[in-house]
Tab-separated table of C-alpha atoms in Angstrom:
chain	number	residue	atom	x	y	z
A	426	UNK	CA	4.092	-44.342	31.471
A	427	UNK	CA	1.697	-45.980	33.922
A	428	UNK	CA	2.673	-49.133	35.791
A	429	UNK	CA	2.078	-50.921	39.077
A	430	UNK	CA	4.735	-49.433	41.352
A	431	UNK	CA	3.550	-50.363	44.844
A	432	UNK	CA	6.062	-53.210	45.130
A	433	UNK	CA	8.887	-51.114	43.687
A	434	UNK	CA	10.264	-50.728	47.179
A	435	UNK	CA	12.658	-52.279	49.657
A	436	UNK	CA	11.358	-55.109	51.807
A	437	UNK	CA	12.071	-53.245	55.010
A	438	UNK	CA	9.584	-50.547	54.001
A	439	UNK	CA	6.886	-53.232	53.982
A	440	UNK	CA	7.974	-54.767	57.285
A	441	UNK	CA	8.125	-51.327	58.929
A	442	UNK	CA	4.675	-50.510	57.577
A	443	UNK	CA	3.267	-53.657	59.192
A	444	UNK	CA	5.073	-52.783	62.412
A	445	UNK	CA	3.690	-49.246	62.422
A	446	UNK	CA	0.127	-50.423	61.868
A	447	UNK	CA	0.274	-53.256	64.395
A	448	UNK	CA	1.782	-50.969	67.050
A	449	UNK	CA	-0.915	-48.349	66.508
A	450	UNK	CA	1.448	-45.845	64.895
A	451	UNK	CA	0.465	-46.357	61.252
A	452	UNK	CA	-1.724	-43.259	61.116
A	453	UNK	CA	0.565	-41.021	63.145
A	454	UNK	CA	1.743	-38.076	61.067
A	455	UNK	CA	5.349	-37.770	59.925
A	456	UNK	CA	7.413	-35.372	57.866
A	457	UNK	CA	10.251	-36.605	55.658
A	458	UNK	CA	12.599	-34.668	53.387
A	459	UNK	CA	14.606	-35.780	50.380
A	460	UNK	CA	17.942	-34.050	49.790
A	461	UNK	CA	21.445	-34.882	48.573
A	462	UNK	CA	24.742	-34.346	50.344
A	463	UNK	CA	27.270	-33.476	47.653
A	464	UNK	CA	27.452	-31.855	44.225
A	465	UNK	CA	27.184	-34.319	41.337
A	466	UNK	CA	30.115	-34.484	38.881
A	467	UNK	CA	32.168	-32.258	41.210
A	468	UNK	CA	30.195	-29.350	39.808
A	469	UNK	CA	28.523	-26.338	41.327
A	470	UNK	CA	24.807	-27.161	40.981
A	471	UNK	CA	22.199	-29.806	40.182
A	472	UNK	CA	19.007	-29.722	38.102
A	473	UNK	CA	16.018	-31.252	39.869
A	474	UNK	CA	14.038	-33.859	37.911
A	475	UNK	CA	11.869	-36.914	38.493
A	476	UNK	CA	8.861	-35.101	39.939
A	477	UNK	CA	6.609	-35.919	36.976
A	478	UNK	CA	7.197	-39.657	37.373
A	479	UNK	CA	6.649	-39.321	41.124
A	480	UNK	CA	3.303	-37.609	40.498
A	481	UNK	CA	2.231	-40.421	38.171
A	482	UNK	CA	3.219	-43.039	40.730
A	483	UNK	CA	1.222	-41.313	43.463
A	484	UNK	CA	-1.906	-41.230	41.287
A	485	UNK	CA	-1.612	-44.919	40.337
A	486	UNK	CA	-0.423	-46.239	43.702
A	487	UNK	CA	-2.265	-49.367	44.784
A	488	UNK	CA	-1.663	-52.985	45.745
A	489	UNK	CA	-3.253	-55.416	43.316
A	490	UNK	CA	-4.597	-58.809	44.344
A	491	UNK	CA	-1.479	-60.342	42.762
A	492	UNK	CA	0.721	-58.043	44.853
A	493	UNK	CA	-1.045	-59.093	48.044
A	494	UNK	CA	-0.833	-62.764	47.080
A	495	UNK	CA	2.894	-62.427	46.472
A	496	UNK	CA	3.445	-60.780	49.852
A	497	UNK	CA	1.378	-63.519	51.498
A	498	UNK	CA	3.708	-66.124	49.981
A	499	UNK	CA	6.839	-64.670	51.582
A	500	UNK	CA	8.205	-66.693	54.473
A	501	UNK	CA	10.082	-65.363	57.477
A	502	UNK	CA	13.632	-66.701	57.912
A	503	UNK	CA	12.592	-68.259	61.215
A	504	UNK	CA	9.570	-69.958	59.676
A	505	UNK	CA	5.972	-69.000	58.971
A	506	UNK	CA	4.515	-66.151	56.914
A	507	UNK	CA	6.479	-62.905	56.951
A	508	UNK	CA	3.355	-60.725	56.840
A	509	UNK	CA	0.205	-61.055	58.921
A	510	UNK	CA	-3.254	-61.564	57.446
A	511	UNK	CA	-4.447	-58.369	59.112
A	512	UNK	CA	-1.733	-56.294	57.469
A	513	UNK	CA	-2.336	-57.847	54.065
A	514	UNK	CA	-6.053	-57.210	54.405
A	515	UNK	CA	-5.389	-53.484	54.817
A	516	UNK	CA	-3.376	-53.422	51.608
A	517	UNK	CA	-6.280	-54.642	49.474
A	518	UNK	CA	-8.100	-51.303	49.786
A	519	UNK	CA	-5.036	-49.162	50.439
A	520	UNK	CA	-4.858	-45.644	49.005
A	521	UNK	CA	-2.360	-42.884	49.657
A	522	UNK	CA	-3.577	-39.835	51.595
A	523	UNK	CA	-0.280	-38.015	52.098
A	524	UNK	CA	0.863	-34.588	50.867
A	525	UNK	CA	3.973	-33.929	48.806
A	526	UNK	CA	5.727	-30.635	48.137
A	527	UNK	CA	8.716	-30.419	45.810
A	528	UNK	CA	10.796	-27.990	43.841
A	529	UNK	CA	9.441	-27.774	40.274
A	530	UNK	CA	11.347	-29.834	37.740
A	531	UNK	CA	14.199	-27.916	36.198
A	532	UNK	CA	14.925	-25.947	39.378
A	533	UNK	CA	18.607	-25.399	40.127
A	534	UNK	CA	19.268	-27.029	43.507
A	535	UNK	CA	22.162	-27.557	45.890
A	536	UNK	CA	23.314	-29.995	48.594
A	537	UNK	CA	21.750	-30.081	52.053
A	538	UNK	CA	18.479	-28.412	51.125
A	539	UNK	CA	15.137	-30.245	50.846
A	540	UNK	CA	13.973	-30.772	47.278
A	541	UNK	CA	10.989	-32.968	48.231
A	542	UNK	CA	8.914	-32.887	51.425
A	543	UNK	CA	6.425	-35.641	52.264
A	544	UNK	CA	3.928	-35.328	55.115
A	545	UNK	CA	1.241	-37.786	56.140
A	546	UNK	CA	0.752	-41.131	57.885
A	547	UNK	CA	4.184	-42.482	58.711
A	548	UNK	CA	3.538	-45.909	57.202
A	549	UNK	CA	2.582	-44.304	53.880
A	550	UNK	CA	5.684	-42.097	53.890
A	551	UNK	CA	7.864	-45.148	54.382
A	552	UNK	CA	6.135	-47.121	51.620
A	553	UNK	CA	6.805	-44.289	49.161
A	554	UNK	CA	10.421	-43.655	50.186
A	555	UNK	CA	12.307	-46.056	47.922
A	556	UNK	CA	10.220	-45.271	44.847
A	557	UNK	CA	10.608	-41.533	45.393
A	558	UNK	CA	14.369	-41.826	45.747
A	559	UNK	CA	14.558	-44.015	42.643
A	560	UNK	CA	12.768	-41.362	40.574
A	561	UNK	CA	14.432	-38.217	41.846
A	562	UNK	CA	17.980	-39.487	42.382
A	563	UNK	CA	18.364	-40.905	38.875
A	564	UNK	CA	16.609	-38.235	36.879
A	565	UNK	CA	18.241	-35.355	38.753
A	566	UNK	CA	21.606	-36.925	37.997
A	567	UNK	CA	20.849	-37.199	34.265
A	568	UNK	CA	19.325	-33.708	34.028
A	569	UNK	CA	22.416	-32.280	35.700
A	570	UNK	CA	24.744	-34.105	33.324
A	571	UNK	CA	22.693	-32.830	30.371
A	572	UNK	CA	22.932	-29.266	31.649
A	573	UNK	CA	26.702	-29.550	31.888
A	574	UNK	CA	26.953	-30.984	28.371
A	575	UNK	CA	24.659	-28.307	26.917
A	576	UNK	CA	26.570	-25.502	28.626
A	577	UNK	CA	29.787	-26.896	27.168
A	578	UNK	CA	28.156	-26.890	23.705
A	579	UNK	CA	27.712	-23.094	23.975
A	580	UNK	CA	24.278	-22.914	22.406
A	581	UNK	CA	24.684	-25.543	19.684
A	582	UNK	CA	21.861	-28.128	19.901
A	583	UNK	CA	22.627	-31.390	21.706
A	584	UNK	CA	20.713	-34.547	20.805
A	585	UNK	CA	20.548	-37.318	23.407
A	586	UNK	CA	20.815	-40.806	21.970
A	587	UNK	CA	21.971	-43.051	24.797
A	588	UNK	CA	19.021	-45.455	24.964
A	589	UNK	CA	20.973	-48.437	23.663
A	590	UNK	CA	23.544	-48.017	26.427
A	591	UNK	CA	21.158	-46.999	29.200
A	592	UNK	CA	20.279	-49.157	32.184
A	593	UNK	CA	17.201	-50.932	30.842
A	594	UNK	CA	13.867	-49.140	30.728
A	595	UNK	CA	15.335	-46.426	32.895
A	596	UNK	CA	16.554	-45.069	29.590
A	597	UNK	CA	13.036	-43.828	28.840
A	598	UNK	CA	13.082	-41.493	31.829
A	599	UNK	CA	16.747	-40.685	31.183
A	600	UNK	CA	15.756	-39.299	27.790
A	601	UNK	CA	13.135	-37.064	29.393
A	602	UNK	CA	15.558	-35.909	32.091
A	603	UNK	CA	18.139	-35.083	29.419
A	604	UNK	CA	15.631	-32.770	27.748
A	605	UNK	CA	14.811	-31.186	31.127
A	606	UNK	CA	18.534	-30.514	31.513
A	607	UNK	CA	18.736	-28.798	28.134
A	608	UNK	CA	18.978	-31.317	25.290
A	609	UNK	CA	17.177	-30.209	22.134
A	610	UNK	CA	15.950	-33.692	21.244
A	611	UNK	CA	16.270	-37.424	21.869
A	612	UNK	CA	16.576	-40.428	19.585
A	613	UNK	CA	14.199	-42.292	21.927
A	614	UNK	CA	10.897	-42.574	20.053
A	615	UNK	CA	8.949	-43.931	23.029
A	616	UNK	CA	10.095	-41.029	25.191
A	617	UNK	CA	9.074	-38.652	22.429
A	618	UNK	CA	5.569	-40.108	22.367
A	619	UNK	CA	5.116	-40.359	26.127
A	620	UNK	CA	6.514	-36.977	27.084
A	621	UNK	CA	5.902	-34.813	23.999
A	622	UNK	CA	9.590	-34.074	23.522
A	623	UNK	CA	11.353	-33.609	20.154
A	624	UNK	CA	12.919	-36.661	18.506
A	625	UNK	CA	15.767	-36.673	16.010
A	626	UNK	CA	18.060	-39.104	14.241
A	627	UNK	CA	20.007	-39.945	11.092
A	628	UNK	CA	21.094	-43.404	9.960
A	629	UNK	CA	23.596	-45.989	11.153
A	630	UNK	CA	26.759	-47.360	9.560
A	631	UNK	CA	24.743	-50.455	8.699
A	632	UNK	CA	22.711	-48.404	6.204
A	633	UNK	CA	25.883	-47.644	4.264
A	634	UNK	CA	27.151	-51.216	4.561
A	635	UNK	CA	23.862	-52.596	3.223
A	636	UNK	CA	24.510	-51.038	-0.209
A	637	UNK	CA	27.172	-51.864	-2.758
A	638	UNK	CA	28.751	-48.432	-2.344
A	639	UNK	CA	28.678	-45.525	0.091
A	640	UNK	CA	27.590	-43.166	-2.674
A	641	UNK	CA	24.653	-45.402	-3.560
A	642	UNK	CA	23.644	-45.535	0.107
A	643	UNK	CA	23.797	-41.744	0.440
A	644	UNK	CA	21.740	-41.245	-2.728
A	645	UNK	CA	19.082	-43.675	-1.527
A	646	UNK	CA	18.815	-41.951	1.862
A	647	UNK	CA	18.590	-38.522	0.240
A	648	UNK	CA	15.754	-39.724	-2.017
A	649	UNK	CA	13.906	-41.201	0.978
A	650	UNK	CA	14.353	-38.234	3.330
A	651	UNK	CA	14.957	-35.091	1.288
A	652	UNK	CA	13.695	-32.879	4.123
A	653	UNK	CA	15.725	-34.568	6.863
A	654	UNK	CA	18.973	-35.660	5.276
A	655	UNK	CA	22.000	-36.024	7.554
A	656	UNK	CA	24.649	-38.388	6.154
A	657	UNK	CA	27.028	-40.415	8.347
A	658	UNK	CA	30.394	-40.140	6.590
A	659	UNK	CA	32.841	-42.300	8.590
A	660	UNK	CA	31.858	-45.875	7.684
A	661	UNK	CA	34.954	-46.449	5.539
A	662	UNK	CA	37.029	-43.283	5.110
A	663	UNK	CA	35.953	-39.874	6.383
A	664	UNK	CA	37.492	-37.790	3.620
A	665	UNK	CA	35.961	-39.971	0.913
A	666	UNK	CA	32.692	-40.022	2.858
A	667	UNK	CA	32.604	-36.227	2.885
A	668	UNK	CA	33.329	-36.188	-0.844
A	669	UNK	CA	30.428	-38.592	-1.469
A	670	UNK	CA	28.172	-36.500	0.730
A	671	UNK	CA	29.133	-33.414	-1.273
A	672	UNK	CA	28.218	-35.209	-4.495
A	673	UNK	CA	24.790	-36.038	-3.077
A	674	UNK	CA	24.423	-32.577	-1.572
A	675	UNK	CA	25.015	-30.930	-4.936
A	676	UNK	CA	22.529	-33.304	-6.580
A	677	UNK	CA	19.977	-32.379	-3.933
A	678	UNK	CA	20.667	-28.699	-4.495
A	679	UNK	CA	19.901	-29.100	-8.205
A	680	UNK	CA	16.539	-30.660	-7.246
A	681	UNK	CA	15.763	-27.742	-4.929
A	682	UNK	CA	16.493	-29.840	-1.826
A	683	UNK	CA	18.992	-29.377	0.979
A	684	UNK	CA	21.635	-31.601	2.578
A	685	UNK	CA	21.049	-30.648	6.220
A	686	UNK	CA	24.299	-31.964	7.665
A	687	UNK	CA	26.957	-34.626	7.753
A	688	UNK	CA	27.801	-36.592	10.900
A	689	UNK	CA	31.238	-37.777	11.992
A	690	UNK	CA	31.294	-40.523	14.615
A	691	UNK	CA	34.971	-41.514	14.926
A	692	UNK	CA	38.526	-40.284	14.689
A	693	UNK	CA	40.015	-36.926	15.611
A	694	UNK	CA	36.718	-35.071	15.641
A	695	UNK	CA	38.171	-31.577	15.835
A	696	UNK	CA	40.569	-32.070	12.911
A	697	UNK	CA	37.963	-33.886	10.828
A	698	UNK	CA	35.331	-31.205	11.466
A	699	UNK	CA	37.712	-28.523	10.204
A	700	UNK	CA	38.482	-30.577	7.105
A	701	UNK	CA	34.783	-31.192	6.507
A	702	UNK	CA	33.941	-27.498	6.804
A	703	UNK	CA	36.631	-26.585	4.319
A	704	UNK	CA	35.496	-29.218	1.814
A	705	UNK	CA	31.814	-28.325	2.147
A	706	UNK	CA	32.462	-24.612	1.784
A	707	UNK	CA	34.682	-25.088	-1.266
A	708	UNK	CA	31.857	-27.093	-2.866
A	709	UNK	CA	29.369	-24.328	-2.195
A	710	UNK	CA	27.503	-26.235	0.555
A	711	UNK	CA	28.032	-23.522	3.138
A	712	UNK	CA	24.632	-24.172	4.732
A	713	UNK	CA	25.297	-27.884	5.334
A	714	UNK	CA	26.042	-28.417	9.005
A	715	UNK	CA	28.471	-30.688	10.841
A	716	UNK	CA	27.268	-33.028	13.585
A	717	UNK	CA	29.798	-34.696	15.881
A	718	UNK	CA	29.267	-37.769	18.047
A	719	UNK	CA	31.306	-40.638	19.571
A	720	UNK	CA	31.517	-40.958	23.373
A	721	UNK	CA	31.236	-37.231	23.960
A	722	UNK	CA	30.820	-35.473	27.286
A	723	UNK	CA	31.213	-31.911	28.533
A	724	UNK	CA	34.993	-32.214	28.704
A	725	UNK	CA	35.530	-33.506	25.154
A	726	UNK	CA	33.086	-30.942	23.783
A	727	UNK	CA	34.954	-28.163	25.571
A	728	UNK	CA	38.243	-29.448	24.185
A	729	UNK	CA	36.943	-29.703	20.615
A	730	UNK	CA	35.496	-26.183	20.685
A	731	UNK	CA	38.685	-24.773	22.203
A	732	UNK	CA	40.480	-25.875	19.019
A	733	UNK	CA	38.077	-23.878	16.871
A	734	UNK	CA	36.157	-26.800	15.396
A	735	UNK	CA	33.086	-25.592	13.415
A	736	UNK	CA	30.331	-27.731	14.914
A	737	UNK	CA	26.634	-27.240	14.161
A	738	UNK	CA	25.263	-29.727	16.679
A	739	UNK	CA	26.249	-32.641	18.878
A	740	UNK	CA	25.051	-36.171	19.503
A	741	UNK	CA	25.717	-37.392	23.046
A	742	UNK	CA	24.792	-40.896	24.142
A	743	UNK	CA	26.502	-43.229	26.601
A	744	UNK	CA	28.126	-40.727	28.906
A	745	UNK	CA	24.906	-38.745	29.212
A	746	UNK	CA	22.216	-41.428	29.522
A	747	UNK	CA	24.283	-43.430	32.023
A	748	UNK	CA	25.823	-40.500	33.969
A	749	UNK	CA	29.012	-42.319	33.060
A	750	UNK	CA	31.465	-41.157	35.715
A	751	UNK	CA	29.018	-40.977	38.643
A	752	UNK	CA	26.516	-43.807	39.149
A	753	UNK	CA	24.227	-42.106	41.669
A	754	UNK	CA	23.257	-38.745	43.111
A	755	UNK	CA	23.270	-40.152	46.637
A	756	UNK	CA	20.036	-38.471	47.711
A	757	UNK	CA	18.491	-39.529	51.024
A	758	UNK	CA	15.018	-39.421	52.600
A	759	UNK	CA	15.024	-38.586	56.305
A	760	UNK	CA	12.398	-38.279	59.030
A	761	UNK	CA	12.425	-34.780	60.536
A	762	UNK	CA	9.196	-34.370	62.546
A	763	UNK	CA	6.237	-36.341	63.933
A	764	UNK	CA	2.859	-35.625	65.483
A	765	UNK	CA	0.003	-37.760	66.792
A	766	UNK	CA	-2.561	-36.468	64.327
A	767	UNK	CA	-3.349	-33.654	61.931
A	768	UNK	CA	-3.715	-30.416	63.901
A	769	UNK	CA	-1.275	-31.308	66.665
A	770	UNK	CA	2.045	-29.531	66.994
A	771	UNK	CA	4.980	-31.091	65.188
A	772	UNK	CA	7.729	-32.631	67.331
A	773	UNK	CA	11.178	-32.303	65.779
A	774	UNK	CA	13.186	-35.441	65.135
A	775	UNK	CA	16.902	-35.700	64.453
A	776	UNK	CA	19.337	-38.403	63.380
A	777	UNK	CA	22.787	-38.120	64.952
A	778	UNK	CA	25.515	-40.162	63.347
A	779	UNK	CA	29.141	-40.812	64.133
A	780	UNK	CA	29.716	-39.110	60.769
A	781	UNK	CA	29.124	-35.369	61.067
A	782	UNK	CA	27.992	-35.066	57.438
A	783	UNK	CA	25.061	-37.384	58.174
A	784	UNK	CA	23.555	-35.196	60.891
A	785	UNK	CA	20.026	-34.396	59.732
A	786	UNK	CA	17.983	-31.205	60.060
A	787	UNK	CA	14.798	-31.319	62.177
A	788	UNK	CA	11.433	-29.702	61.497
A	789	UNK	CA	8.991	-29.153	58.649
A	790	UNK	CA	11.321	-27.473	56.209
A	791	UNK	CA	11.233	-25.229	53.182
A	792	UNK	CA	13.817	-23.173	51.298
A	793	UNK	CA	13.992	-19.456	50.652
A	794	UNK	CA	16.042	-18.457	47.625
A	795	UNK	CA	17.348	-14.891	47.764
A	796	UNK	CA	18.208	-12.783	44.700
A	797	UNK	CA	20.620	-9.947	44.114
A	798	UNK	CA	19.369	-6.807	42.353
A	799	UNK	CA	20.919	-8.043	39.082
A	800	UNK	CA	18.880	-11.256	39.232
A	801	UNK	CA	21.663	-13.609	40.291
A	802	UNK	CA	20.953	-15.785	43.285
A	803	UNK	CA	22.585	-14.771	46.553
A	804	UNK	CA	21.950	-17.691	48.890
A	805	UNK	CA	19.446	-20.338	49.981
A	806	UNK	CA	17.991	-20.439	53.480
A	807	UNK	CA	16.567	-23.660	54.934
A	808	UNK	CA	13.940	-22.832	57.561
A	809	UNK	CA	11.157	-24.454	59.574
A	810	UNK	CA	7.785	-23.333	58.222
A	811	UNK	CA	6.231	-23.551	61.692
A	812	UNK	CA	8.875	-21.421	63.427
A	813	UNK	CA	9.306	-18.768	60.768
A	814	UNK	CA	12.539	-16.977	59.937
A	815	UNK	CA	14.770	-15.044	62.321
A	816	UNK	CA	14.412	-11.327	61.635
A	817	UNK	CA	18.136	-10.985	60.931
A	818	UNK	CA	17.761	-13.266	57.873
A	819	UNK	CA	21.231	-14.732	58.247
A	820	UNK	CA	22.152	-18.194	56.981
A	821	UNK	CA	24.639	-20.372	58.847
A	822	UNK	CA	26.636	-23.149	57.233
A	823	UNK	CA	25.455	-26.211	59.207
A	824	UNK	CA	28.912	-27.817	59.019
A	825	UNK	CA	30.837	-24.665	59.952
A	826	UNK	CA	28.995	-22.064	62.024
A	827	UNK	CA	31.750	-19.503	61.409
A	828	UNK	CA	30.546	-19.236	57.821
A	829	UNK	CA	27.491	-16.979	57.816
A	830	UNK	CA	25.841	-14.672	55.306
A	831	UNK	CA	23.283	-11.916	55.785
A	832	UNK	CA	20.446	-11.920	53.224
A	833	UNK	CA	18.070	-9.386	54.774
A	834	UNK	CA	16.507	-6.925	52.373
A	835	UNK	CA	16.889	-9.101	49.282
A	836	UNK	CA	14.002	-10.394	47.206
A	837	UNK	CA	13.252	-14.077	47.777
A	838	UNK	CA	10.948	-16.918	46.824
A	839	UNK	CA	10.153	-20.202	48.562
A	840	UNK	CA	11.059	-23.261	46.516
A	841	UNK	CA	8.784	-26.125	47.576
A	842	UNK	CA	5.479	-26.201	45.678
A	843	UNK	CA	2.491	-28.566	45.960
A	844	UNK	CA	2.933	-31.798	44.015
A	845	UNK	CA	0.251	-33.948	45.683
A	846	UNK	CA	-2.547	-33.387	48.147
A	847	UNK	CA	-4.401	-36.159	49.955
A	848	UNK	CA	-2.668	-38.767	47.826
A	849	UNK	CA	-3.467	-37.211	44.435
A	850	UNK	CA	-1.238	-35.224	42.099
A	851	UNK	CA	-2.095	-31.534	41.747
A	852	UNK	CA	0.380	-30.757	38.950
A	853	UNK	CA	-1.070	-29.023	35.917
A	854	UNK	CA	-0.219	-30.102	32.370
A	855	UNK	CA	2.137	-27.133	32.108
A	856	UNK	CA	3.875	-28.050	35.357
A	857	UNK	CA	4.324	-31.617	34.059
A	858	UNK	CA	5.849	-30.536	30.754
A	859	UNK	CA	9.464	-31.509	30.107
A	860	UNK	CA	9.922	-28.501	27.841
A	861	UNK	CA	8.582	-26.148	30.518
A	862	UNK	CA	11.063	-27.712	32.945
A	863	UNK	CA	13.821	-27.203	30.378
A	864	UNK	CA	12.962	-23.497	30.193
A	865	UNK	CA	13.017	-23.309	33.988
A	866	UNK	CA	16.447	-24.956	34.063
A	867	UNK	CA	17.796	-22.554	31.446
A	868	UNK	CA	16.489	-19.554	33.380
A	869	UNK	CA	17.807	-20.930	36.658
A	870	UNK	CA	21.282	-21.533	35.291
A	871	UNK	CA	21.307	-17.934	34.069
A	872	UNK	CA	20.964	-16.782	37.708
A	873	UNK	CA	24.238	-18.464	38.688
A	874	UNK	CA	27.540	-16.664	38.769
A	875	UNK	CA	29.988	-17.875	36.115
A	876	UNK	CA	32.234	-19.156	38.917
A	877	UNK	CA	29.484	-21.610	39.903
A	878	UNK	CA	29.039	-22.803	36.290
A	879	UNK	CA	32.648	-23.679	35.534
A	880	UNK	CA	33.456	-27.345	35.005
A	881	UNK	CA	36.492	-27.547	37.273
A	882	UNK	CA	36.670	-26.312	40.875
A	883	UNK	CA	33.455	-24.285	40.826
A	884	UNK	CA	32.680	-21.773	43.530
A	885	UNK	CA	30.441	-23.161	46.276
A	886	UNK	CA	27.003	-21.570	46.410
A	887	UNK	CA	25.924	-20.518	49.926
A	888	UNK	CA	23.224	-22.732	51.444
A	889	UNK	CA	22.604	-22.484	55.162
A	890	UNK	CA	20.189	-22.800	58.034
A	891	UNK	CA	18.072	-19.982	59.385
A	892	UNK	CA	19.290	-18.868	62.806
A	893	UNK	CA	16.184	-20.230	64.580
A	894	UNK	CA	16.590	-23.589	62.886
A	895	UNK	CA	20.326	-23.701	63.604
A	896	UNK	CA	19.709	-23.054	67.297
A	897	UNK	CA	16.892	-25.607	67.448
A	898	UNK	CA	19.076	-28.265	65.843
A	899	UNK	CA	21.995	-27.550	68.151
A	900	UNK	CA	19.733	-27.744	71.210
A	901	UNK	CA	18.216	-31.028	70.043
A	902	UNK	CA	21.661	-32.520	69.432
A	903	UNK	CA	22.703	-31.538	72.950
A	904	UNK	CA	19.535	-33.072	74.397
A	905	UNK	CA	19.945	-36.355	72.537
A	906	UNK	CA	23.630	-36.554	73.406
A	907	UNK	CA	22.785	-35.933	77.100
A	908	UNK	CA	24.988	-32.864	77.308
A	909	UNK	CA	22.209	-30.431	78.254
A	910	UNK	CA	23.386	-28.414	81.309
């Protein structure tokens, strides 16, 4: 979904960019990392997403003549143009030259570890910051919610159909992120076309209301879609709706066709599903499924299944596509190192806040993920790629140095992979695939302990700093706080 995204940024990114260039720092190299500080939905993991949109934005990034003209029209509060002619002139031929590394979409990720690393001219890094956060924050949130919903469904397919309740065109990317997180399909036809993801759908209550009777409406739909017939049975009365669906299902059976399922969208879903199963089975339609919808989330699905409801598949909309109970992931993008030019040594940078949780981690960072012999993940180590890893391979909780874990001897992999080089995406078609990301998410979730997957009070997965990095950060804090002996 290509678009002009250069101005999809905060104004202060533009003013800083002008300041960097005018002060001679625009081409100085910087390293930034994107990470989040807390688990979404009070869960035990997140599913990374948004990297495909980020790659598209990088490839298409430019300032059009209209963009430049708009910026030239902006006035400073104190009077006069906000941006200089020299700065605007640079934008006319501007192209990104930075490098981006990120975890592949669908990767299981955790707080306080980098999931995107951007290196390159500092002005370019700043210009990309807001757009990057917009992509990754939102889509990671939706993919994580989808994973939770799909885990609650215990293998039954979940269809996402929240477009009508989504926040504008963001719903297109929400549909893709939902599939990354595990949804079997989406009702969003545009997302299906753009991202090659499965689409699915039935009919609305209005279809039934448009006919003189529910039975007539069901018969008409069955004639029109004999190979994709799912009948919505709660327009007037669910029990009568099921009876009418059975009538049509038996008529289809006589024609050699098949009533795929009925859908219930209101009422006591668990009780109604049990009644529907009994009625369908007694009529001989044992292979007709039951689809439930109506403001579902992982908690209602868990509750319905705990009562033994026989559900074939689920339709989840509003609470998935809007991440209903949590509006944002809260991911941040922080400067961690600078250097004068490519080839020079990196100089670590650190932000110290009055809030301990906002203390950043310096250096050019990556993540090692360690695995137990049974394939479950044992811990994630954040380390500086230029300093290497301490031979003890111990991780230290950055907020509590008493909490440490030894990972030496375990198999590991590094998580950040190339997404862009010299301002151009390097992702392959396979790496950009939503379905490939879905498979990655499924495999990643399988490496978690069941205590980390539970909905309420999950066990905290160990993420920590390498010993060298922990010591370097502590020393830099002391230096900046003027407490160096």
